GROMACS .gro file of C-alpha atoms in nm:
model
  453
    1UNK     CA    1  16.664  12.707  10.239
    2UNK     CA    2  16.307  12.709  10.386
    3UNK     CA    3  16.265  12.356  10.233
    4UNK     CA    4  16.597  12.281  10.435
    5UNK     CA    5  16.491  12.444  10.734
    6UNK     CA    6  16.096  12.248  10.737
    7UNK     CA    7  16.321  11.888  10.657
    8UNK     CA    8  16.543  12.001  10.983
    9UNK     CA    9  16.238  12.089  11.198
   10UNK     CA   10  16.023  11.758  11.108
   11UNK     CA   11  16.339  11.521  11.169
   12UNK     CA   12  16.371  11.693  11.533
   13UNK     CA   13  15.988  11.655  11.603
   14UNK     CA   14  16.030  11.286  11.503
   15UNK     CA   15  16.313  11.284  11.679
   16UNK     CA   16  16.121  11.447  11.993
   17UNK     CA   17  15.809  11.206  11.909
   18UNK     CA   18  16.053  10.915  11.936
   19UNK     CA   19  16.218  11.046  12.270
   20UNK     CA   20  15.896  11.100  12.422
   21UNK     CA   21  15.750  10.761  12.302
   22UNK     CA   22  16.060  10.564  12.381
   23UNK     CA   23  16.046  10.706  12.771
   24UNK     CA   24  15.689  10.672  12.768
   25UNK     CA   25  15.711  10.301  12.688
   26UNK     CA   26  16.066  10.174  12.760
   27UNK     CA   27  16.150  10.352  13.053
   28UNK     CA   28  16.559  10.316  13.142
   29UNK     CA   29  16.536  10.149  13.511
   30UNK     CA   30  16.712  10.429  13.658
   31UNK     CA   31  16.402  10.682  13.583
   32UNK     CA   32  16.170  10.407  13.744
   33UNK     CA   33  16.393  10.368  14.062
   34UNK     CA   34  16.387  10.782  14.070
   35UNK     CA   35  15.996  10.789  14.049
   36UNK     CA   36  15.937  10.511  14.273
   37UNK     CA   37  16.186  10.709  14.556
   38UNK     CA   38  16.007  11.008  14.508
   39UNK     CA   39  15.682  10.866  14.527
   40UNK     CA   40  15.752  10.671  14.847
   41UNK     CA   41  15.933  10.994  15.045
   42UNK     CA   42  15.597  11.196  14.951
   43UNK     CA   43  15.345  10.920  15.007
   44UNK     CA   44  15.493  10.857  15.418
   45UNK     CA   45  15.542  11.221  15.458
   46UNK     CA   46  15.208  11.343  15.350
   47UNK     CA   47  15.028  11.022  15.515
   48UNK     CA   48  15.243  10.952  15.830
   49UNK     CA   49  15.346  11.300  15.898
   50UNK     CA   50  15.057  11.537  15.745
   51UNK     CA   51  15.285  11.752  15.555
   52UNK     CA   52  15.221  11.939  15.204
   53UNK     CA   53  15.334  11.723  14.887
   54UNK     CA   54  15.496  11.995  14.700
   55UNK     CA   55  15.710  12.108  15.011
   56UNK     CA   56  15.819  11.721  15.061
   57UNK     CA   57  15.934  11.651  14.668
   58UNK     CA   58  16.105  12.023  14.660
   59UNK     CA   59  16.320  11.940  14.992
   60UNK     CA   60  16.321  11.620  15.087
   61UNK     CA   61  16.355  11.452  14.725
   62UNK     CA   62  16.524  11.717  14.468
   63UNK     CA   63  16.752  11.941  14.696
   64UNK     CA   64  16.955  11.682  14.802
   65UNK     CA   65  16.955  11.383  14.582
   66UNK     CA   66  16.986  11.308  14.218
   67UNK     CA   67  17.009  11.579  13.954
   68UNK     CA   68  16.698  11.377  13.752
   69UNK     CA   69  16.507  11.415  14.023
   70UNK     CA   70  16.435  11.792  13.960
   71UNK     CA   71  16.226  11.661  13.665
   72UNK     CA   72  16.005  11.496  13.883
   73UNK     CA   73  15.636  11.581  13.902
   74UNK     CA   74  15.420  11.439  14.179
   75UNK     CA   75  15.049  11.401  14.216
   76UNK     CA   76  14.844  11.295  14.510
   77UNK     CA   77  14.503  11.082  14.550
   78UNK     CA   78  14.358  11.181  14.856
   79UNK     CA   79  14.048  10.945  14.825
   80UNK     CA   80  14.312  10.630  14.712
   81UNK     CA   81  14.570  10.786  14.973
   82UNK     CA   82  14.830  10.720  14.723
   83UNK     CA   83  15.064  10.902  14.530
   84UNK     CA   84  15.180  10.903  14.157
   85UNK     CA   85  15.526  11.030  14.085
   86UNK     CA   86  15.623  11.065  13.636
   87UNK     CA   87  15.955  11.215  13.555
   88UNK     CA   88  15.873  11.519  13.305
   89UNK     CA   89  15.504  11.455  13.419
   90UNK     CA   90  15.496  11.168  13.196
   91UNK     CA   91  15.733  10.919  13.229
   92UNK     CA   92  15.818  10.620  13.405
   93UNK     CA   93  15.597  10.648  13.650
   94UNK     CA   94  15.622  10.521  14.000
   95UNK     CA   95  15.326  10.488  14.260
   96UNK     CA   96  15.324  10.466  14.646
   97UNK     CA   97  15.017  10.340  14.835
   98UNK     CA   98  14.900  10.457  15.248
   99UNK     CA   99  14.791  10.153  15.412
  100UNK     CA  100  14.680  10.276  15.768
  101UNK     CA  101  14.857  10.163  16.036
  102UNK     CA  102  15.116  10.014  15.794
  103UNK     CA  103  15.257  10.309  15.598
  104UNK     CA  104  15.319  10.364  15.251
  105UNK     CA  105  15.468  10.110  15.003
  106UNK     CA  106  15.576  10.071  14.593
  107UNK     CA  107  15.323   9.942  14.404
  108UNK     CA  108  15.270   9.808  14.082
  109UNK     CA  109  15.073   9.619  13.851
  110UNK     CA  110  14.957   9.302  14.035
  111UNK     CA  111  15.103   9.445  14.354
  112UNK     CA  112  14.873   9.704  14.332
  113UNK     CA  113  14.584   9.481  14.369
  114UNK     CA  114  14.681   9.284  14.603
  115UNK     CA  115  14.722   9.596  14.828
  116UNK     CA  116  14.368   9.726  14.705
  117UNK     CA  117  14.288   9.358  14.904
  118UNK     CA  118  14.459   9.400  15.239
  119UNK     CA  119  14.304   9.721  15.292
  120UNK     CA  120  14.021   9.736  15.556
  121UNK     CA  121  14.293   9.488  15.728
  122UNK     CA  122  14.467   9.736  15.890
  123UNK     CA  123  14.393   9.955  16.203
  124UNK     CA  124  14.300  10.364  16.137
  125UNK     CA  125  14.369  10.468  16.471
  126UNK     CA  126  14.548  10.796  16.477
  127UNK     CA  127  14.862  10.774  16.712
  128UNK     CA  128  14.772  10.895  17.071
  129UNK     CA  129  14.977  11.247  17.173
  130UNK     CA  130  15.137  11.210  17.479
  131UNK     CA  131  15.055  11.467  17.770
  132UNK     CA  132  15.252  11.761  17.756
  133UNK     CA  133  15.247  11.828  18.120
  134UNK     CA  134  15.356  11.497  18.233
  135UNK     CA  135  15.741  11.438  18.260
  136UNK     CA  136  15.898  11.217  17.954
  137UNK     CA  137  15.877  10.942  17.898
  138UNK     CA  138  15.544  10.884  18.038
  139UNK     CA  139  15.483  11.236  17.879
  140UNK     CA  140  15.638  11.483  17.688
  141UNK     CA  141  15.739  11.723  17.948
  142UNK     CA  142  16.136  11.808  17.931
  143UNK     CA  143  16.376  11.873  18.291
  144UNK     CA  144  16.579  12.061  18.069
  145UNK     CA  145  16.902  12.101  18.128
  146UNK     CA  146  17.081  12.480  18.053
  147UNK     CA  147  17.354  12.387  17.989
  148UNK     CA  148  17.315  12.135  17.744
  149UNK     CA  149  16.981  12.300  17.584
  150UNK     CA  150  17.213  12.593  17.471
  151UNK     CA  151  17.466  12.315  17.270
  152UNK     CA  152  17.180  12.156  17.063
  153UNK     CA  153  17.003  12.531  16.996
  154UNK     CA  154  17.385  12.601  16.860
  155UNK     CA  155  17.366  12.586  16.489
  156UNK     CA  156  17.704  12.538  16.386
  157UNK     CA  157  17.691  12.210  16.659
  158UNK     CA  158  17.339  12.107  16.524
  159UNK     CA  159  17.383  12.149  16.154
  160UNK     CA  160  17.241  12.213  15.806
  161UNK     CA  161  16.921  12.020  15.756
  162UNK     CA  162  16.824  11.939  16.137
  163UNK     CA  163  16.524  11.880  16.209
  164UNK     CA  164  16.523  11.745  16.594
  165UNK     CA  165  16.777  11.666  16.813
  166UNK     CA  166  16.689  11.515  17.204
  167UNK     CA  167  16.908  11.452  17.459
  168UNK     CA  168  16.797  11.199  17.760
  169UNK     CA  169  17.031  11.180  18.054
  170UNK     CA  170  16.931  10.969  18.347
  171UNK     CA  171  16.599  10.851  18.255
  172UNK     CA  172  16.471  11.240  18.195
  173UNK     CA  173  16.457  11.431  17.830
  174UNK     CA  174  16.739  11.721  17.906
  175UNK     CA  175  16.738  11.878  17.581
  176UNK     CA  176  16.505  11.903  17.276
  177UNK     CA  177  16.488  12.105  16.985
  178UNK     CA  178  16.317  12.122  16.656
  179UNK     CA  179  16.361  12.306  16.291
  180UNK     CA  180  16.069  12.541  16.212
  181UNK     CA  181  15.749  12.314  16.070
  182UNK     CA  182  15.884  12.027  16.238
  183UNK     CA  183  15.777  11.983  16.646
  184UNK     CA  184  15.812  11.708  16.885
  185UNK     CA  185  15.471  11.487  16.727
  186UNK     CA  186  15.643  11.481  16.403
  187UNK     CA  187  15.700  11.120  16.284
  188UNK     CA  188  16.048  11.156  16.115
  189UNK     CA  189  16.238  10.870  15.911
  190UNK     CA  190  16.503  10.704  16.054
  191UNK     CA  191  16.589  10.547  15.746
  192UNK     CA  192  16.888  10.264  15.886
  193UNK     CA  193  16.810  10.324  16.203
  194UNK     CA  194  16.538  10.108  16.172
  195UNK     CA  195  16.729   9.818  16.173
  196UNK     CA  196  16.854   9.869  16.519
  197UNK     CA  197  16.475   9.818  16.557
  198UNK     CA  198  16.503   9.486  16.383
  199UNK     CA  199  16.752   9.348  16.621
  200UNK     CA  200  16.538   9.470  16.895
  201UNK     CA  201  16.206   9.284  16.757
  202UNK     CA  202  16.453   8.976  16.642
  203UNK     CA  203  16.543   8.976  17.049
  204UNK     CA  204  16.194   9.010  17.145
  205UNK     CA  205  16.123   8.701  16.967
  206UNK     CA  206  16.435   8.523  17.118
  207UNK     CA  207  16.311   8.564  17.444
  208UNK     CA  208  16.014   8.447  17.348
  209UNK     CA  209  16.178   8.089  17.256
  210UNK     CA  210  16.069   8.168  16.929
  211UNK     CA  211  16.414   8.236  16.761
  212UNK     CA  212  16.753   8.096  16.793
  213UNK     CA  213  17.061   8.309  16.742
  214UNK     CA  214  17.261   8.000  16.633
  215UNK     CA  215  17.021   7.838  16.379
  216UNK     CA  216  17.083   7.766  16.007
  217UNK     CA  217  16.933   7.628  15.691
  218UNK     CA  218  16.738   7.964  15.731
  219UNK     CA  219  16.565   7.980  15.400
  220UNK     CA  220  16.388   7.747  15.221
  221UNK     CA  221  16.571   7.843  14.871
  222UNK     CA  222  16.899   7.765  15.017
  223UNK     CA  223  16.845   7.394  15.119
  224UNK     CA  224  17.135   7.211  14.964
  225UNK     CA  225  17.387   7.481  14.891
  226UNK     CA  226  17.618   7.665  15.089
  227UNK     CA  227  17.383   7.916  15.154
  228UNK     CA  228  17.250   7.665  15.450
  229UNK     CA  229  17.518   7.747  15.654
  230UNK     CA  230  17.460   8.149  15.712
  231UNK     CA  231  17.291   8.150  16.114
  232UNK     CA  232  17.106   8.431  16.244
  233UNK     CA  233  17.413   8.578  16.338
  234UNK     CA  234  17.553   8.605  16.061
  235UNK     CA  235  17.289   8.824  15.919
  236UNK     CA  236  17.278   9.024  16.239
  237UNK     CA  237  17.632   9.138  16.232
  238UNK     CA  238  17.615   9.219  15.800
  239UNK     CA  239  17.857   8.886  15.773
  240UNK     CA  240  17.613   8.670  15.558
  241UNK     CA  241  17.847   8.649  15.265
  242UNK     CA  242  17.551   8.773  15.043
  243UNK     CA  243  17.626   8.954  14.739
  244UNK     CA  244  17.451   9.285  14.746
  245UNK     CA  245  17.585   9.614  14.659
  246UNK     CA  246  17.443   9.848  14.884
  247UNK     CA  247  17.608  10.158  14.665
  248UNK     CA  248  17.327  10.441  14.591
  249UNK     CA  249  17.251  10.672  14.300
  250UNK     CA  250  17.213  10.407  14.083
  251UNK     CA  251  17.103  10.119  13.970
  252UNK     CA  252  17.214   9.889  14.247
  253UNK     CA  253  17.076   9.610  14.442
  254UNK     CA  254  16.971   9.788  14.706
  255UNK     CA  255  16.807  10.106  14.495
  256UNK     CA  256  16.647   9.799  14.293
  257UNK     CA  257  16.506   9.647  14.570
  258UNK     CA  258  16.352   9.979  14.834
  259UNK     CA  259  16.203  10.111  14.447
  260UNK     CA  260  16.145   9.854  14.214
  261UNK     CA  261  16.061   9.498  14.403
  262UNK     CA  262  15.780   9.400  14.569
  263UNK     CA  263  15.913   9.125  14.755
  264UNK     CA  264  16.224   9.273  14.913
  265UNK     CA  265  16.307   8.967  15.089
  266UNK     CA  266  16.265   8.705  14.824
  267UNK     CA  267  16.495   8.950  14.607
  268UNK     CA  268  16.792   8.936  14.856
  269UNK     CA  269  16.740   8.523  14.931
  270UNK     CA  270  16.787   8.484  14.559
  271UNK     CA  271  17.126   8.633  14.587
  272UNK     CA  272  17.450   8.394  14.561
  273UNK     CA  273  17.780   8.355  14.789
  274UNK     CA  274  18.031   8.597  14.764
  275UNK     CA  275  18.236   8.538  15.092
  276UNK     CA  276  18.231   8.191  15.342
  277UNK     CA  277  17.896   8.262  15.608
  278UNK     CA  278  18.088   8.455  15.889
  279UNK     CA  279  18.409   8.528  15.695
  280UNK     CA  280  18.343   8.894  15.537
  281UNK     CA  281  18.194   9.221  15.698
  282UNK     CA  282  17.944   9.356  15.402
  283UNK     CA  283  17.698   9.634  15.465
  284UNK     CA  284  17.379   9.533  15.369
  285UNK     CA  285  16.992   9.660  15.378
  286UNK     CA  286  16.907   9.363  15.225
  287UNK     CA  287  16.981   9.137  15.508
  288UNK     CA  288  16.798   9.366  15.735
  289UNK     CA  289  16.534   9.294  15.525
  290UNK     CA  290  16.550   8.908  15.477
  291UNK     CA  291  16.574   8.957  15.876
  292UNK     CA  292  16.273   9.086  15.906
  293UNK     CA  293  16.084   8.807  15.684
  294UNK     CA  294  16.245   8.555  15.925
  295UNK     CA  295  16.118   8.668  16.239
  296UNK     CA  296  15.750   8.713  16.048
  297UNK     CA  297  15.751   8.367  15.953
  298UNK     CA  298  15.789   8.260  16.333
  299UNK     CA  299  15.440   8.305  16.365
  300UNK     CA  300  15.166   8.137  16.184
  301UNK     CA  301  14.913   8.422  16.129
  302UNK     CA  302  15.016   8.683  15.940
  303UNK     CA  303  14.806   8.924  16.102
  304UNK     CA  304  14.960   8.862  16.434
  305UNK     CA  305  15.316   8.908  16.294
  306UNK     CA  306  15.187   9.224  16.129
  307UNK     CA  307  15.079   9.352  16.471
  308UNK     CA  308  15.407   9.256  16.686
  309UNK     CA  309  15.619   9.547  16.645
  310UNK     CA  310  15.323   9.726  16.776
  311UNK     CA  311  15.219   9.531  17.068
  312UNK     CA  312  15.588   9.365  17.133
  313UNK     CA  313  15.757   9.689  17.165
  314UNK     CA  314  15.605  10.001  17.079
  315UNK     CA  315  15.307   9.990  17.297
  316UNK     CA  316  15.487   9.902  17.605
  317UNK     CA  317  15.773  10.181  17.520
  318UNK     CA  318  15.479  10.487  17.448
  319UNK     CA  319  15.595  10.491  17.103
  320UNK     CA  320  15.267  10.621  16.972
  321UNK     CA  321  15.396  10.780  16.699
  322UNK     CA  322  15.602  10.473  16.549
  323UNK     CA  323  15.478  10.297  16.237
  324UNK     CA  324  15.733  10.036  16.048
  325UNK     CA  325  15.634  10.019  15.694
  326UNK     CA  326  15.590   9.690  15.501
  327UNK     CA  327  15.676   9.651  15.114
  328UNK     CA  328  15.380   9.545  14.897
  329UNK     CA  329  15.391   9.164  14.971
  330UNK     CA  330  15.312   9.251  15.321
  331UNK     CA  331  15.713   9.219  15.491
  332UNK     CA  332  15.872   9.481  15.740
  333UNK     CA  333  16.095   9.688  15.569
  334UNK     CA  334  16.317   9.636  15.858
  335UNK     CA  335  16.628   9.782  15.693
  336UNK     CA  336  16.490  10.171  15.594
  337UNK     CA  337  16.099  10.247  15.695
  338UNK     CA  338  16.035  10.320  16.037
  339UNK     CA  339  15.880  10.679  16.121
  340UNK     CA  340  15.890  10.780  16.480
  341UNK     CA  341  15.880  11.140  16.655
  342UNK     CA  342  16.202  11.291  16.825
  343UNK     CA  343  16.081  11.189  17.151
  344UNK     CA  344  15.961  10.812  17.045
  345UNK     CA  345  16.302  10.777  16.886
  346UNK     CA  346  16.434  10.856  17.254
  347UNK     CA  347  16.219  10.646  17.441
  348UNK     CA  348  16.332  10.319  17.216
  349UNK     CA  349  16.736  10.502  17.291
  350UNK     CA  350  16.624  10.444  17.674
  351UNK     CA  351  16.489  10.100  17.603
  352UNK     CA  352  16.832   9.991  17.536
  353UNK     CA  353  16.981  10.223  17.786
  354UNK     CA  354  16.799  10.005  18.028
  355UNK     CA  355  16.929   9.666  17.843
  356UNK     CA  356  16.638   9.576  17.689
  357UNK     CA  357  16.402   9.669  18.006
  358UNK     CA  358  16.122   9.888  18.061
  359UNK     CA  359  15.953   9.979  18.363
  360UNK     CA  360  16.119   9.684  18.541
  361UNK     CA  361  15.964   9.441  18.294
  362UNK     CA  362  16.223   9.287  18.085
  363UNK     CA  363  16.144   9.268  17.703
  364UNK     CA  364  16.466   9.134  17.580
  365UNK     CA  365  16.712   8.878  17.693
  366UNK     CA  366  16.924   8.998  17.982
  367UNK     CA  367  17.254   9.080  17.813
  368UNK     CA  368  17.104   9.129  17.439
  369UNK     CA  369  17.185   9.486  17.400
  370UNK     CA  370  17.579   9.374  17.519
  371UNK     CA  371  17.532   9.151  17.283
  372UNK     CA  372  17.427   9.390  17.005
  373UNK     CA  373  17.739   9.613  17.082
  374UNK     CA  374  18.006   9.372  17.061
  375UNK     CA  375  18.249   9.436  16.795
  376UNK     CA  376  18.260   9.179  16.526
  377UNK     CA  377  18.596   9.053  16.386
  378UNK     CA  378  18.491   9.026  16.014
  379UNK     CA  379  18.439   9.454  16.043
  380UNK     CA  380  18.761   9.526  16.234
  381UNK     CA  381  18.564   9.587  16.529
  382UNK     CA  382  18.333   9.886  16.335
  383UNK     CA  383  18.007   9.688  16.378
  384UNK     CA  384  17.852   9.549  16.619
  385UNK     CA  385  17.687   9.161  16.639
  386UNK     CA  386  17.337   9.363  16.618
  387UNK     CA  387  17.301   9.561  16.331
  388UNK     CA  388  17.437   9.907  16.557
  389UNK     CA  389  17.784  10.059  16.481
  390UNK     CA  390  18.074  10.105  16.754
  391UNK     CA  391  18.251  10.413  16.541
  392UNK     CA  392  18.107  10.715  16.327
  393UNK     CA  393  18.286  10.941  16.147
  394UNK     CA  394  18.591  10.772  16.214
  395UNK     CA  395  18.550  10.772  16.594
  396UNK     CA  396  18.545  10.488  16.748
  397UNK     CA  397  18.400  10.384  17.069
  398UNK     CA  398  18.695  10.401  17.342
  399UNK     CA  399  18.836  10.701  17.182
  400UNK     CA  400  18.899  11.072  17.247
  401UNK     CA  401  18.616  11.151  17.542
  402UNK     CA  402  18.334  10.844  17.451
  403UNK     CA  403  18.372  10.561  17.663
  404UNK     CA  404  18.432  10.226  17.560
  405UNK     CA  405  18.070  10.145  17.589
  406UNK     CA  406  17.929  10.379  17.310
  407UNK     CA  407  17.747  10.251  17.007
  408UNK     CA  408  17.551  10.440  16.751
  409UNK     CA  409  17.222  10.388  16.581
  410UNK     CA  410  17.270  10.564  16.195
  411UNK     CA  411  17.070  10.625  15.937
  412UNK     CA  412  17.093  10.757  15.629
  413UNK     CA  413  17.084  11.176  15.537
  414UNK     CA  414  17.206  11.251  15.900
  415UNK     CA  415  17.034  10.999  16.103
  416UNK     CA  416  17.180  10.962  16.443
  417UNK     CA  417  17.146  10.806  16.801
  418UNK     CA  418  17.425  10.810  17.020
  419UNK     CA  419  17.402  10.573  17.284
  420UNK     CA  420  17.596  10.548  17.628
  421UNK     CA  421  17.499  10.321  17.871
  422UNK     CA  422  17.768  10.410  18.169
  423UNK     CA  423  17.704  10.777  18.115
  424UNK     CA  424  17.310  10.660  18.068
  425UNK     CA  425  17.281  10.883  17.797
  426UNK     CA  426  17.109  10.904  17.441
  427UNK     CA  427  17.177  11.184  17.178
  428UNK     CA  428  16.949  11.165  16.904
  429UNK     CA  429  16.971  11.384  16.605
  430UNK     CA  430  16.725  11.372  16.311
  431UNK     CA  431  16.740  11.596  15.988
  432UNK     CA  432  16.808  11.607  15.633
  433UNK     CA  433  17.173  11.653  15.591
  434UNK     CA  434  17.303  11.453  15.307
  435UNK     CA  435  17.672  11.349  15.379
  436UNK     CA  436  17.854  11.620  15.097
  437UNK     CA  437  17.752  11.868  15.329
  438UNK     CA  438  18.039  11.732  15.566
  439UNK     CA  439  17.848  11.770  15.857
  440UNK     CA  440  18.016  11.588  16.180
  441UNK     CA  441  17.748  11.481  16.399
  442UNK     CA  442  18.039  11.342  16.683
  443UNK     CA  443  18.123  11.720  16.745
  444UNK     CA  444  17.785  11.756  16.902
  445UNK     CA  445  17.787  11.461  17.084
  446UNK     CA  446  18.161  11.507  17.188
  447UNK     CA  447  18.019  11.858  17.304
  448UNK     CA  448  17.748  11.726  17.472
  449UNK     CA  449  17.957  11.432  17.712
  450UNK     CA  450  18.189  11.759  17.779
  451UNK     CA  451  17.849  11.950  17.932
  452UNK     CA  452  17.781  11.605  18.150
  453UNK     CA  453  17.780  11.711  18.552
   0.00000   0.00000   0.00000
């Protein structure tokens, strides 16, 4: 029997060796993508935001997502400003580098080196806070309103996992409140929200003569197929006719290319045709992403295109606290990685409350942000022409008490911006509130329009 027993006990260690050698060496794919999410939520939280590792893998990467990601260990270089995420503590590991000024990116191998090269590239300027005593948006003061203030302090209206919710009415900042560590100079992730901010740049560049909504043959790859005939449009209003799956929690094209590529836009102009250019409404980061290599390549030094979003829109706005994060190969990851405080997400909500003015200077064409709302025919009017949505939850704009104007900004985990340009009002609520928590974000908004003098 105890010769049994030691024969048992050495074929389990083997087997245990093997395991452990087998994820040590031949990862599966779906650990890497897992490790290379957790290291990028730490990495822009801890660098962007200045919060505590440990707090940021414990509730913004295990309580909501995968169960494999409660296995995940993190560990953070403070002199490389990078982070190192292993599943078990060993395996698979995934690694997210702080470039100042640019955020934090997935990195490896050659990758890795070649952002070891750009640094000293970038500007280390910490974001200027905005004076608390001067009215918003030059400032941060609120003219709150009662009335509305007691709505977004209601919990049961502001829901699990909030972190920030504003409200601007009229030009002033009504409303504001924030979840306990979190305050109004907190950069928070808008996830696809960000590609609202795409359009934005994309009409910046317009106006600039630089960009034509119309244009094809797009992409070099695509000369001489079908491919050719996708315009800027098309990719605007998520009607490319791409393949891309944009499902989560897997493997998918879209986990595969925020974790595991470095060159998110080359990955999604390699794809094929699924659907006829302009025939087929398909949700897709990846587009937001090839979107954001096209209006880079309009200029011809990189450095400049690096510093547009900056001096195009978010210096002009005040949004001091905004920082769009580029992959490793140096592109905007215009679909996902934008961090911006409560009040900065506001002030780009009144940009387009204002059609795409500020201060009387206009910064986009006149009519752009129409243009951005109008419903397209390949999503059965859901989606608008520029990458915004005209129905949430089921609510469409036109229905029950939001006028026919409304569009909404979303992102993912409870990402929202309401925005209604008759009522010249913006609702913007920020948090961590993963969808299977059934949270209804239009109840506060509905709730809010109500409150409206």
């Amino acid at each position: 029997m105890k010769g049994l027993l030691k024969t048992l006990g050495g074929l389990v260690a083997a087997a245990l060796a093997g395991l452990v050698g087998w994820l040590a060496l031949f990862p599966p794919e779906l650990l890497k993508v897992g490790d290379g999410y957790a290291a990028k939520i730490v990495c822009s939280n801890v660098f962007l935001a200045g919060r505590d590792p440990q707090e940021v893998l414990a509730q913004d990467v295990q309580a909501p997502g995968h169960p494999l990601l409660k296995l995940v260990r993190v560990s953070v270089d403070q002199e490389e400003q990078s982070v190192t995420a292993r599943i078990l503590g060993f395996a698979a590991p995934g690694r997210a580098v702080y470039r100042p000024g640019r955020g934090c990116a997935n990195v490896s191998g050659g990758s890795a080196e070649a952002i070891a090269g750009m640094r000293g590239t970038e500007s280390a300027t910490a974001p200027l806070a905005h004076d608390p005593g001067v009215d918003w948006p030059d400032g941060d003061k609120p003219d709150i309103d009662a009335a509305i203030q007691m709505l977004v302090e209601d919990p049961a209206l502001a829901g699990p996992g909030m972190r920030a919710i504003v409200v601007v009415r009229d030009g002033r900042l009504v409303a504001e409140t924030y979840a306990a560590g979190f305050d109004r100079n907190t950069p928070l992730l808008g996830w696809s929200m960000t590609k609202s901010v795409t359009a934005a740049i994309i009409g910046r560049r317009i106006a600039e003569g630089r960009m034509d909504l119309a244009r094809t043959n797009l992409v070099t790859e695509w000369n001489g197929d079908e491919r050719a005939r996708i315009k800027l449009t098309d990719l605007l209003a998520m009607q490319s006719g791409l393949d891309f799956n944009e499902d989560y929690g897997d493997v998918t094209d879209v986990t595969r290319m925020l974790y595991l590529e470095s060159d998110m836009a080359a990955f999604v102009a390699s794809k094929p045709l699924e659907a006829a250019p302009g025939t087929k409404f398909a949700y897709s980061s990846g587009t937001s992403n090839l979107l954001s290599r096209l209006w880079m390549e309009t200029f011809d030094d990189p450095a400049e295109a690096l510093s547009y979003p900056h001096e195009a829109l978010f210096a002009p706005l005040g949004m001091t606290s905004a920082v769009m994060e580029t992959d490793a190969s140096g592109t905007f990851v215009g679909s996902s990685y934008m961090y911006a405080s409560a009040p900065d997400w506001a002030r780009f909500a009144e940009f387009l409350l204002q059609d795409g003015s500020w201060k009387g200077r206009r910064l986009l064409p006149e009519g752009y942000v129409s243009f951005m709302r109008t419903p397209t025919a390949a999503s059965g009017g859901d989606y608008g022409a520029g990458q915004v949505w005209l129905q949430e939850n089921g609510i469409r704009a036109g229905t029950a008490n939001f006028p026919p104007d409304t569009f909404w900004m979303l992102g993912h985990d409870g990402q929202a911006i309401m925005i209604v340009p008759s009522l010249r009002l913006a609702v913007i609520r920020l948090g961590l509130t993963p969808s299977r928590l059934g949270y209804d974000v239009q109840k506060l908004n509905a709730r809010i329009i109500d409150a409206l003098d």
